mmCIF file of C-alpha atoms in Angstrom:
data_model
loop_
_atom_site.group_PDB
_atom_site.id
_atom_site.type_symbol
_atom_site.label_atom_id
_atom_site.label_comp_id
_atom_site.label_asym_id
_atom_site.label_seq_id
_atom_site.Cartn_x
_atom_site.Cartn_y
_atom_site.Cartn_z
ATOM 1 C CA MET A 597 -189.557 40.192 30.757
ATOM 2 C CA GLU A 598 -188.962 37.459 33.375
ATOM 3 C CA ASN A 599 -186.427 37.824 36.148
ATOM 4 C CA ALA A 600 -183.800 35.131 35.930
ATOM 5 C CA ILE A 601 -180.768 33.825 37.749
ATOM 6 C CA VAL A 602 -177.970 32.223 35.821
ATOM 7 C CA PHE A 603 -176.389 29.019 36.966
ATOM 8 C CA THR A 604 -172.706 28.567 36.115
ATOM 9 C CA HIS A 605 -171.619 25.884 38.716
ATOM 10 C CA ASN A 606 -168.044 27.140 39.250
ATOM 11 C CA LEU A 607 -167.211 28.119 35.706
ATOM 12 C CA LEU A 608 -168.243 31.758 35.353
ATOM 13 C CA GLY A 609 -164.662 32.788 34.517
ATOM 14 C CA GLU A 610 -164.274 30.061 31.864
ATOM 15 C CA ASN A 611 -165.118 29.743 28.136
ATOM 16 C CA PHE A 612 -167.602 27.027 29.073
ATOM 17 C CA ALA A 613 -169.834 29.775 30.576
ATOM 18 C CA LYS A 614 -170.178 31.572 27.225
ATOM 19 C CA THR A 615 -173.997 31.440 27.468
ATOM 20 C CA ALA A 616 -173.774 33.255 30.844
ATOM 21 C CA HIS A 617 -171.353 35.739 29.337
ATOM 22 C CA GLY A 618 -173.739 36.531 26.548
ATOM 23 C CA LEU A 619 -176.639 37.048 28.860
ATOM 24 C CA LEU A 620 -174.492 39.323 31.158
ATOM 25 C CA ARG A 621 -173.586 41.426 28.192
ATOM 26 C CA GLY A 622 -177.251 41.896 27.282
ATOM 27 C CA THR A 623 -180.619 40.233 26.817
ATOM 28 C CA GLU A 624 -183.959 41.488 25.818
ATOM 29 C CA ARG A 625 -185.776 38.248 26.956
ATOM 30 C CA PHE A 626 -184.761 38.044 30.573
ATOM 31 C CA ASN A 627 -183.761 40.421 33.351
ATOM 32 C CA VAL A 628 -180.799 38.735 34.907
ATOM 33 C CA VAL A 629 -180.709 39.482 38.621
ATOM 34 C CA ALA A 630 -177.947 37.138 39.829
ATOM 35 C CA VAL A 631 -175.484 34.413 38.977
ATOM 36 C CA ILE A 632 -175.031 31.189 40.936
ATOM 37 C CA ASP A 633 -171.418 30.202 41.008
ATOM 38 C CA SER A 634 -169.664 28.412 43.940
ATOM 39 C CA LEU A 635 -166.208 29.614 43.041
ATOM 40 C CA HIS A 636 -166.856 33.321 42.502
ATOM 41 C CA HIS A 637 -169.571 34.076 45.074
ATOM 42 C CA GLY A 638 -169.433 37.385 46.783
ATOM 43 C CA LYS A 639 -168.191 39.142 43.592
ATOM 44 C CA ASP A 640 -169.928 41.196 40.971
ATOM 45 C CA ALA A 641 -170.460 39.105 37.849
ATOM 46 C CA GLY A 642 -169.035 41.812 35.566
ATOM 47 C CA GLU A 643 -165.836 41.875 37.506
ATOM 48 C CA VAL A 644 -165.329 38.155 36.711
ATOM 49 C CA LEU A 645 -166.345 38.622 33.174
ATOM 50 C CA ASP A 646 -164.634 41.771 32.007
ATOM 51 C CA GLY A 647 -163.268 43.427 35.138
ATOM 52 C CA ASN A 648 -166.108 45.961 35.155
ATOM 53 C CA ARG A 649 -169.022 46.117 37.679
ATOM 54 C CA ILE A 650 -172.472 45.515 36.179
ATOM 55 C CA ASN A 651 -174.384 45.279 39.525
ATOM 56 C CA ILE A 652 -175.238 41.642 39.132
ATOM 57 C CA PRO A 653 -174.154 39.744 42.203
ATOM 58 C CA VAL A 654 -172.812 36.208 42.366
ATOM 59 C CA TYR A 655 -174.183 33.835 45.029
ATOM 60 C CA LYS A 656 -172.801 30.478 46.186
ATOM 61 C CA SER A 657 -176.152 28.633 45.772
ATOM 62 C CA ILE A 658 -179.823 29.189 44.895
ATOM 63 C CA LYS A 659 -180.613 28.994 48.587
ATOM 64 C CA GLU A 660 -178.063 31.768 49.305
ATOM 65 C CA PHE A 661 -179.672 33.863 46.646
ATOM 66 C CA ILE A 662 -183.136 33.477 48.162
ATOM 67 C CA LYS A 663 -181.749 34.138 51.679
ATOM 68 C CA ASN A 664 -179.688 37.182 50.870
ATOM 69 C CA SER A 665 -181.207 38.886 47.784
ATOM 70 C CA ASP A 666 -184.070 41.303 47.691
ATOM 71 C CA ALA A 667 -184.634 40.449 44.055
ATOM 72 C CA LYS A 668 -187.071 37.774 43.017
ATOM 73 C CA ALA A 669 -186.824 35.453 40.012
ATOM 74 C CA GLN A 670 -189.004 33.032 38.144
ATOM 75 C CA CYS A 671 -186.463 30.980 36.258
ATOM 76 C CA CYS A 672 -182.970 29.566 36.413
ATOM 77 C CA ILE A 673 -181.022 29.521 33.205
ATOM 78 C CA VAL A 674 -178.257 26.940 32.723
ATOM 79 C CA GLY A 675 -175.459 29.220 31.608
ATOM 80 C CA VAL A 676 -172.775 26.654 30.915
ATOM 81 C CA ALA A 677 -172.155 24.549 27.845
ATOM 82 C CA PHE A 678 -170.733 21.510 29.507
ATOM 83 C CA PRO A 679 -168.547 19.193 27.336
ATOM 84 C CA GLY A 680 -170.741 17.009 25.137
ATOM 85 C CA GLY A 681 -173.806 18.957 26.209
ATOM 86 C CA ILE A 682 -174.324 16.592 29.083
ATOM 87 C CA LEU A 683 -175.338 17.770 32.547
ATOM 88 C CA PRO A 684 -172.693 16.559 35.080
ATOM 89 C CA ASN A 685 -173.860 14.578 37.990
ATOM 90 C CA GLU A 686 -172.605 17.147 40.515
ATOM 91 C CA CYS A 687 -174.899 19.786 38.922
ATOM 92 C CA ARG A 688 -178.050 17.665 39.084
ATOM 93 C CA ASN A 689 -178.826 18.266 42.764
ATOM 94 C CA GLU A 690 -178.219 22.059 42.414
ATOM 95 C CA LEU A 691 -180.836 22.320 39.626
ATOM 96 C CA LEU A 692 -183.205 19.946 41.323
ATOM 97 C CA GLU A 693 -182.963 22.125 44.398
ATOM 98 C CA GLY A 694 -183.795 25.143 42.234
ATOM 99 C CA ILE A 695 -187.000 23.351 41.009
ATOM 100 C CA LYS A 696 -187.918 22.572 44.651
ATOM 101 C CA LEU A 697 -187.543 26.268 45.415
ATOM 102 C CA GLY A 698 -189.900 27.136 42.673
ATOM 103 C CA PHE A 699 -187.673 27.853 39.676
ATOM 104 C CA SER A 700 -188.393 26.840 36.190
ATOM 105 C CA ILE A 701 -185.254 25.676 34.358
ATOM 106 C CA ILE A 702 -184.210 26.936 30.994
ATOM 107 C CA SER A 703 -181.454 24.827 29.444
ATOM 108 C CA GLY A 704 -179.491 24.844 26.201
ATOM 109 C CA LEU A 705 -177.815 21.554 26.787
ATOM 110 C CA HIS A 706 -178.020 18.487 24.500
ATOM 111 C CA HIS A 707 -179.145 16.679 27.552
ATOM 112 C CA TYR A 708 -182.882 17.375 27.547
ATOM 113 C CA LEU A 709 -184.123 17.861 31.108
ATOM 114 C CA SER A 710 -187.673 17.578 29.877
ATOM 115 C CA GLU A 711 -186.972 13.913 28.966
ATOM 116 C CA ASP A 712 -185.098 13.252 32.233
ATOM 117 C CA ILE A 713 -187.411 11.182 34.601
ATOM 118 C CA GLU A 714 -186.055 12.815 37.752
ATOM 119 C CA PHE A 715 -186.450 16.351 36.459
ATOM 120 C CA ILE A 716 -189.909 15.592 34.959
ATOM 121 C CA SER A 717 -191.130 14.276 38.378
ATOM 122 C CA ALA A 718 -189.703 17.272 40.214
ATOM 123 C CA ALA A 719 -191.075 19.842 37.886
ATOM 124 C CA LYS A 720 -194.488 18.285 38.015
ATOM 125 C CA ASP A 721 -194.395 18.122 41.807
ATOM 126 C CA HIS A 722 -193.478 21.864 42.103
ATOM 127 C CA ASN A 723 -195.527 23.125 39.111
ATOM 128 C CA VAL A 724 -192.546 24.645 37.233
ATOM 129 C CA LYS A 725 -191.457 24.382 33.600
ATOM 130 C CA LEU A 726 -188.475 22.638 31.951
ATOM 131 C CA VAL A 727 -187.537 24.438 28.752
ATOM 132 C CA ASP A 728 -184.942 22.768 26.440
ATOM 133 C CA ILE A 729 -183.826 25.350 23.937
ATOM 134 C CA ARG A 730 -181.716 22.831 21.887
ATOM 135 C CA LYS A 731 -184.577 20.345 21.369
ATOM 136 C CA PRO A 732 -184.927 19.745 17.599
ATOM 137 C CA ARG A 733 -188.137 20.893 15.955
ATOM 138 C CA ASN A 734 -190.319 18.418 14.192
ATOM 139 C CA VAL A 735 -188.840 17.627 10.685
ATOM 140 C CA SER A 736 -192.179 18.396 9.074
ATOM 141 C CA GLY A 737 -191.638 22.035 10.060
ATOM 142 C CA LEU A 738 -188.086 22.333 8.631
ATOM 143 C CA HIS A 739 -187.129 23.626 5.251
ATOM 144 C CA PHE A 740 -184.843 22.819 2.376
ATOM 145 C CA TRP A 741 -182.764 25.491 0.567
ATOM 146 C CA THR A 742 -184.668 26.987 -2.427
ATOM 147 C CA GLY A 743 -182.398 29.694 -3.830
ATOM 148 C CA LYS A 744 -184.854 32.471 -3.039
ATOM 149 C CA ILE A 745 -182.217 34.080 -0.963
ATOM 150 C CA LEU A 746 -180.269 34.946 -4.145
ATOM 151 C CA ASN A 747 -182.889 37.589 -4.804
ATOM 152 C CA ILE A 748 -182.279 39.393 -1.457
ATOM 153 C CA LYS A 749 -180.796 42.791 -1.971
ATOM 154 C CA THR A 750 -180.196 43.535 1.802
ATOM 155 C CA PRO A 751 -176.476 43.428 2.639
ATOM 156 C CA ILE A 752 -175.588 40.298 4.663
ATOM 157 C CA ILE A 753 -172.586 40.076 6.970
ATOM 158 C CA ALA A 754 -171.442 36.826 8.557
ATOM 159 C CA VAL A 755 -169.404 37.102 11.744
ATOM 160 C CA LEU A 756 -167.052 34.115 11.595
ATOM 161 C CA GLY A 757 -164.045 33.005 13.766
ATOM 162 C CA THR A 758 -160.921 30.989 13.595
ATOM 163 C CA ASP A 759 -162.087 28.933 16.521
ATOM 164 C CA CYS A 760 -165.124 28.246 18.626
ATOM 165 C CA ALA A 761 -165.682 30.329 21.759
ATOM 166 C CA SER A 762 -163.712 33.124 20.171
ATOM 167 C CA GLY A 763 -166.201 35.989 20.558
ATOM 168 C CA LYS A 764 -168.345 35.783 17.392
ATOM 169 C CA ARG A 765 -171.629 36.368 19.121
ATOM 170 C CA THR A 766 -170.177 39.162 21.205
ATOM 171 C CA MET A 767 -168.790 40.884 18.120
ATOM 172 C CA ALA A 768 -172.185 40.435 16.411
ATOM 173 C CA ARG A 769 -173.967 42.087 19.250
ATOM 174 C CA PHE A 770 -171.566 44.953 19.429
ATOM 175 C CA ILE A 771 -171.979 45.606 15.697
ATOM 176 C CA LEU A 772 -175.785 45.456 16.007
ATOM 177 C CA GLU A 773 -175.835 47.872 18.895
ATOM 178 C CA ASN A 774 -173.482 50.224 17.240
ATOM 179 C CA CYS A 775 -175.454 50.232 13.995
ATOM 180 C CA ILE A 776 -178.749 50.886 15.780
ATOM 181 C CA ASN A 777 -177.053 53.741 17.699
ATOM 182 C CA ASN A 778 -176.046 55.247 14.351
ATOM 183 C CA GLY A 779 -179.452 55.071 12.768
ATOM 184 C CA ILE A 780 -178.852 51.884 10.780
ATOM 185 C CA ARG A 781 -181.777 49.455 10.976
ATOM 186 C CA ALA A 782 -179.818 46.293 11.539
ATOM 187 C CA GLU A 783 -181.055 42.837 12.575
ATOM 188 C CA LEU A 784 -179.026 39.990 14.047
ATOM 189 C CA ILE A 785 -179.739 36.390 13.039
ATOM 190 C CA TYR A 786 -179.019 34.124 15.964
ATOM 191 C CA THR A 787 -177.785 30.542 15.284
ATOM 192 C CA GLY A 788 -177.174 29.398 18.856
ATOM 193 C CA GLN A 789 -179.170 28.799 22.080
ATOM 194 C CA THR A 790 -177.667 31.877 23.729
ATOM 195 C CA GLY A 791 -179.088 34.115 20.940
ATOM 196 C CA TRP A 792 -182.638 32.884 21.672
ATOM 197 C CA MET A 793 -182.060 33.596 25.275
ATOM 198 C CA GLN A 794 -181.016 37.083 24.420
ATOM 199 C CA GLY A 795 -184.212 37.741 22.707
ATOM 200 C CA TYR A 796 -183.329 38.320 19.075
ATOM 201 C CA LYS A 797 -186.435 38.235 16.743
ATOM 202 C CA HIS A 798 -185.010 36.053 13.931
ATOM 203 C CA GLY A 799 -182.906 32.856 14.032
ATOM 204 C CA PHE A 800 -182.625 29.148 14.551
ATOM 205 C CA ILE A 801 -180.378 26.895 16.535
ATOM 206 C CA PHE A 802 -177.774 25.528 14.233
ATOM 207 C CA ASP A 803 -176.623 22.436 16.104
ATOM 208 C CA ALA A 804 -180.151 21.401 16.960
ATOM 209 C CA THR A 805 -181.049 21.152 13.368
ATOM 210 C CA PRO A 806 -180.556 17.974 11.255
ATOM 211 C CA ASN A 807 -177.731 18.586 8.739
ATOM 212 C CA ASP A 808 -180.039 18.161 5.658
ATOM 213 C CA PHE A 809 -181.980 21.219 6.819
ATOM 214 C CA VAL A 810 -179.342 23.607 8.065
ATOM 215 C CA SER A 811 -178.999 25.453 4.714
ATOM 216 C CA GLY A 812 -182.810 25.674 4.309
ATOM 217 C CA GLU A 813 -183.317 26.890 7.798
ATOM 218 C CA LEU A 814 -180.668 29.530 7.424
ATOM 219 C CA GLU A 815 -182.332 30.729 4.293
ATOM 220 C CA ARG A 816 -185.783 30.673 5.862
ATOM 221 C CA VAL A 817 -184.829 32.899 8.776
ATOM 222 C CA ILE A 818 -183.093 35.411 6.530
ATOM 223 C CA LEU A 819 -186.119 35.588 4.214
ATOM 224 C CA GLU A 820 -188.347 36.042 7.260
ATOM 225 C CA CYS A 821 -186.169 38.741 8.619
ATOM 226 C CA VAL A 822 -186.334 40.674 5.313
ATOM 227 C CA ASP A 823 -190.059 40.181 5.034
ATOM 228 C CA GLN A 824 -191.005 40.981 8.703
ATOM 229 C CA SER A 825 -188.367 43.586 9.737
ATOM 230 C CA ASP A 826 -187.074 45.041 6.341
ATOM 231 C CA PRO A 827 -183.669 45.896 7.761
ATOM 232 C CA ASP A 828 -180.889 47.948 6.176
ATOM 233 C CA LEU A 829 -178.417 45.291 7.190
ATOM 234 C CA ILE A 830 -178.421 41.673 8.290
ATOM 235 C CA ILE A 831 -175.753 40.218 10.646
ATOM 236 C CA LEU A 832 -175.318 36.441 10.878
ATOM 237 C CA GLU A 833 -173.951 34.898 14.046
ATOM 238 C CA GLY A 834 -171.326 32.292 12.960
ATOM 239 C CA GLN A 835 -170.596 28.971 14.556
ATOM 240 C CA SER A 836 -167.253 27.237 15.279
ATOM 241 C CA SER A 837 -164.781 27.832 12.379
ATOM 242 C CA LEU A 838 -164.099 26.674 8.863
ATOM 243 C CA GLN A 839 -161.013 24.567 9.860
ATOM 244 C CA ASN A 840 -161.968 23.283 13.282
ATOM 245 C CA PRO A 841 -162.167 19.491 12.845
ATOM 246 C CA SER A 842 -164.493 18.956 15.820
ATOM 247 C CA GLY A 843 -167.091 21.316 14.368
ATOM 248 C CA PRO A 844 -166.215 22.755 10.950
ATOM 249 C CA GLY A 845 -168.675 25.616 10.217
ATOM 250 C CA GLY A 846 -168.781 28.779 8.267
ATOM 251 C CA SER A 847 -169.269 27.817 4.695
ATOM 252 C CA GLU A 848 -173.050 27.631 5.184
ATOM 253 C CA PHE A 849 -173.235 31.221 6.141
ATOM 254 C CA ILE A 850 -171.266 32.339 3.032
ATOM 255 C CA LEU A 851 -172.875 29.975 0.501
ATOM 256 C CA SER A 852 -176.377 29.090 1.812
ATOM 257 C CA GLY A 853 -176.786 32.413 3.728
ATOM 258 C CA ASN A 854 -175.348 34.421 0.695
ATOM 259 C CA ALA A 855 -173.184 36.482 2.975
ATOM 260 C CA LYS A 856 -170.778 38.360 0.631
ATOM 261 C CA SER A 857 -169.142 40.162 3.537
ATOM 262 C CA VAL A 858 -167.375 38.697 6.618
ATOM 263 C CA ILE A 859 -166.106 39.973 9.978
ATOM 264 C CA ILE A 860 -163.617 37.592 11.390
ATOM 265 C CA VAL A 861 -162.735 37.146 15.113
ATOM 266 C CA HIS A 862 -159.355 35.684 15.956
ATOM 267 C CA PRO A 863 -158.002 34.563 19.472
ATOM 268 C CA ILE A 864 -154.279 35.430 19.059
ATOM 269 C CA GLY A 865 -153.481 34.013 22.533
ATOM 270 C CA ARG A 866 -154.380 30.482 21.515
ATOM 271 C CA LYS A 867 -152.154 28.063 19.693
ATOM 272 C CA TYR A 868 -154.492 25.072 19.545
ATOM 273 C CA PHE A 869 -158.254 24.791 18.938
ATOM 274 C CA VAL A 870 -160.335 24.748 22.109
ATOM 275 C CA ASP A 871 -160.621 21.173 23.618
ATOM 276 C CA LEU A 872 -158.152 19.880 21.004
ATOM 277 C CA GLU A 873 -155.010 20.735 22.826
ATOM 278 C CA GLU A 874 -154.158 17.117 23.558
ATOM 279 C CA PHE A 875 -153.905 16.547 19.764
ATOM 280 C CA GLU A 876 -151.790 19.745 19.334
ATOM 281 C CA TYR A 877 -154.236 20.744 16.544
ATOM 282 C CA GLU A 878 -153.073 24.301 15.761
ATOM 283 C CA ILE A 879 -155.366 27.142 14.866
ATOM 284 C CA PRO A 880 -154.513 28.303 11.313
ATOM 285 C CA ASP A 881 -152.893 31.645 10.776
ATOM 286 C CA VAL A 882 -155.548 34.365 10.315
ATOM 287 C CA ILE A 883 -154.316 34.978 6.776
ATOM 288 C CA ASP A 884 -154.931 31.352 5.902
ATOM 289 C CA GLU A 885 -158.372 31.651 7.237
ATOM 290 C CA ILE A 886 -159.052 34.828 5.290
ATOM 291 C CA LYS A 887 -157.788 33.230 2.055
ATOM 292 C CA LEU A 888 -160.166 30.325 2.593
ATOM 293 C CA ILE A 889 -163.135 32.654 3.261
ATOM 294 C CA GLU A 890 -162.312 34.620 0.136
ATOM 295 C CA SER A 891 -162.136 31.449 -1.943
ATOM 296 C CA TYR A 892 -165.780 31.060 -1.073
ATOM 297 C CA GLY A 893 -166.424 34.550 -2.711
ATOM 298 C CA ALA A 894 -166.789 36.667 0.434
ATOM 299 C CA ASN A 895 -164.797 39.836 1.300
ATOM 300 C CA ILE A 896 -163.310 40.513 4.790
ATOM 301 C CA ILE A 897 -164.493 43.870 6.021
ATOM 302 C CA GLY A 898 -163.201 43.770 9.617
ATOM 303 C CA LEU A 899 -161.041 41.767 11.971
ATOM 304 C CA GLY A 900 -161.723 41.488 15.716
ATOM 305 C CA ILE A 901 -159.131 40.356 18.213
ATOM 306 C CA ASN A 902 -159.931 38.068 21.141
ATOM 307 C CA ASP A 903 -157.501 39.387 23.832
ATOM 308 C CA GLU A 904 -157.491 36.391 26.227
ATOM 309 C CA ASN A 905 -154.005 35.236 27.338
ATOM 310 C CA THR A 906 -152.277 38.141 25.598
ATOM 311 C CA THR A 907 -150.118 41.074 26.693
ATOM 312 C CA GLU A 908 -150.771 44.716 25.695
ATOM 313 C CA ASP A 909 -147.662 44.689 23.596
ATOM 314 C CA GLU A 910 -148.780 41.545 21.751
ATOM 315 C CA LEU A 911 -152.194 43.108 21.015
ATOM 316 C CA ILE A 912 -150.711 46.397 19.737
ATOM 317 C CA LYS A 913 -148.150 44.607 17.518
ATOM 318 C CA PHE A 914 -150.868 42.265 16.020
ATOM 319 C CA LYS A 915 -153.273 45.096 15.542
ATOM 320 C CA ASN A 916 -150.800 47.417 13.779
ATOM 321 C CA LYS A 917 -149.388 44.667 11.598
ATOM 322 C CA TYR A 918 -152.707 43.321 10.232
ATOM 323 C CA LYS A 919 -154.311 46.706 9.887
ATOM 324 C CA GLN A 920 -151.604 47.634 7.507
ATOM 325 C CA LEU A 921 -151.377 44.193 5.877
ATOM 326 C CA LEU A 922 -154.981 43.744 5.207
ATOM 327 C CA ASP A 923 -156.121 47.479 4.889
ATOM 328 C CA ILE A 924 -159.226 46.885 6.946
ATOM 329 C CA PRO A 925 -160.258 47.856 10.532
ATOM 330 C CA VAL A 926 -158.647 45.717 13.224
ATOM 331 C CA VAL A 927 -160.193 46.227 16.662
ATOM 332 C CA ILE A 928 -160.204 44.684 20.091
ATOM 333 C CA PRO A 929 -163.970 44.802 20.607
ATOM 334 C CA LEU A 930 -163.987 44.761 24.416
ATOM 335 C CA THR A 931 -161.702 47.750 24.718
ATOM 336 C CA ASP A 932 -161.792 49.522 21.430
ATOM 337 C CA GLY A 933 -165.404 49.057 20.482
ATOM 338 C CA VAL A 934 -166.385 48.567 16.898
ATOM 339 C CA ASP A 935 -166.800 52.047 15.529
ATOM 340 C CA ASP A 936 -164.132 51.544 12.936
ATOM 341 C CA ILE A 937 -165.781 48.383 11.532
ATOM 342 C CA VAL A 938 -169.238 49.984 11.407
ATOM 343 C CA LYS A 939 -167.847 52.981 9.542
ATOM 344 C CA ASN A 940 -166.372 50.481 7.060
ATOM 345 C CA ILE A 941 -169.735 48.835 6.708
ATOM 346 C CA LYS A 942 -171.488 52.084 6.013
ATOM 347 C CA GLU A 943 -168.829 53.092 3.417
ATOM 348 C CA LYS A 944 -168.653 49.702 1.643
ATOM 349 C CA LEU A 945 -172.157 48.377 1.879
ATOM 350 C CA LEU A 946 -174.682 51.153 2.750
ATOM 351 C CA LEU A 947 -173.734 54.267 0.852
#
């Protein structure tokens, strides 16, 4: 496991840094020893993320990390999903400086550093690697949907949301960890670049796959998971949301992934979809989203609440209302945990 630093520019506390957030909550591929963030330097990264110390310090720059940290690292991970997936000019020099200091760069941006002349030259001069996680695989190695997934008997749960950056991947990881702690042999299928960075065994990167092959690649990784890991339960990491016009997603997991059960995550403190505020494009009511999911033939077995921009009273009111209305577990994952949802999974899908 390589030691890594995570670069977030000055966005560690923002949704844009959700890759960093995922890595700070846990990764089996890297040992994260520091975060590089010019706005939050001097703090513990966990305090910025959730208010709890995790003993991962934040430094102002890579030079400051080298100067002041006893830890060593081999790579620098770009922990921010910048708008459009393009590396801003103000960040170029920081990453190029990292290359000059001997760090390989691992990036999940749509801007491929391994095809950027300046980065190619710097990496060659300093003998480091440029790893672009979102680079599409060759079409010859991609798959069409075959229908073989319909023969799978292993329960498949999709973790979907009413918006992007709502906590789907975090919920999926919490469910996975809780299942394993309770003796359930669960596997998580990653569908984003952060999942690869966290080290899950099975998955593919949804938005780096040509549309014609998304359904087939989803089926392929589920079939591989069953064949190679033989789990009791499969958890699918969802992407965006069914009704988000800038990135409608979710139906693939239910239809092509044959997920008959869904855990939904809802950010109750948001009125508009992320990055669509200027259009006043409202997030649907969670009941509307649930009805749409059910129309695809899936059942809701749990509801997670994203608690950003909410008061304790608002959270309690929402939680009590929808627990009674839907008759399913409703939890705030970061504070409640997910015991109630896993208990429901065991009763409904595994007994």
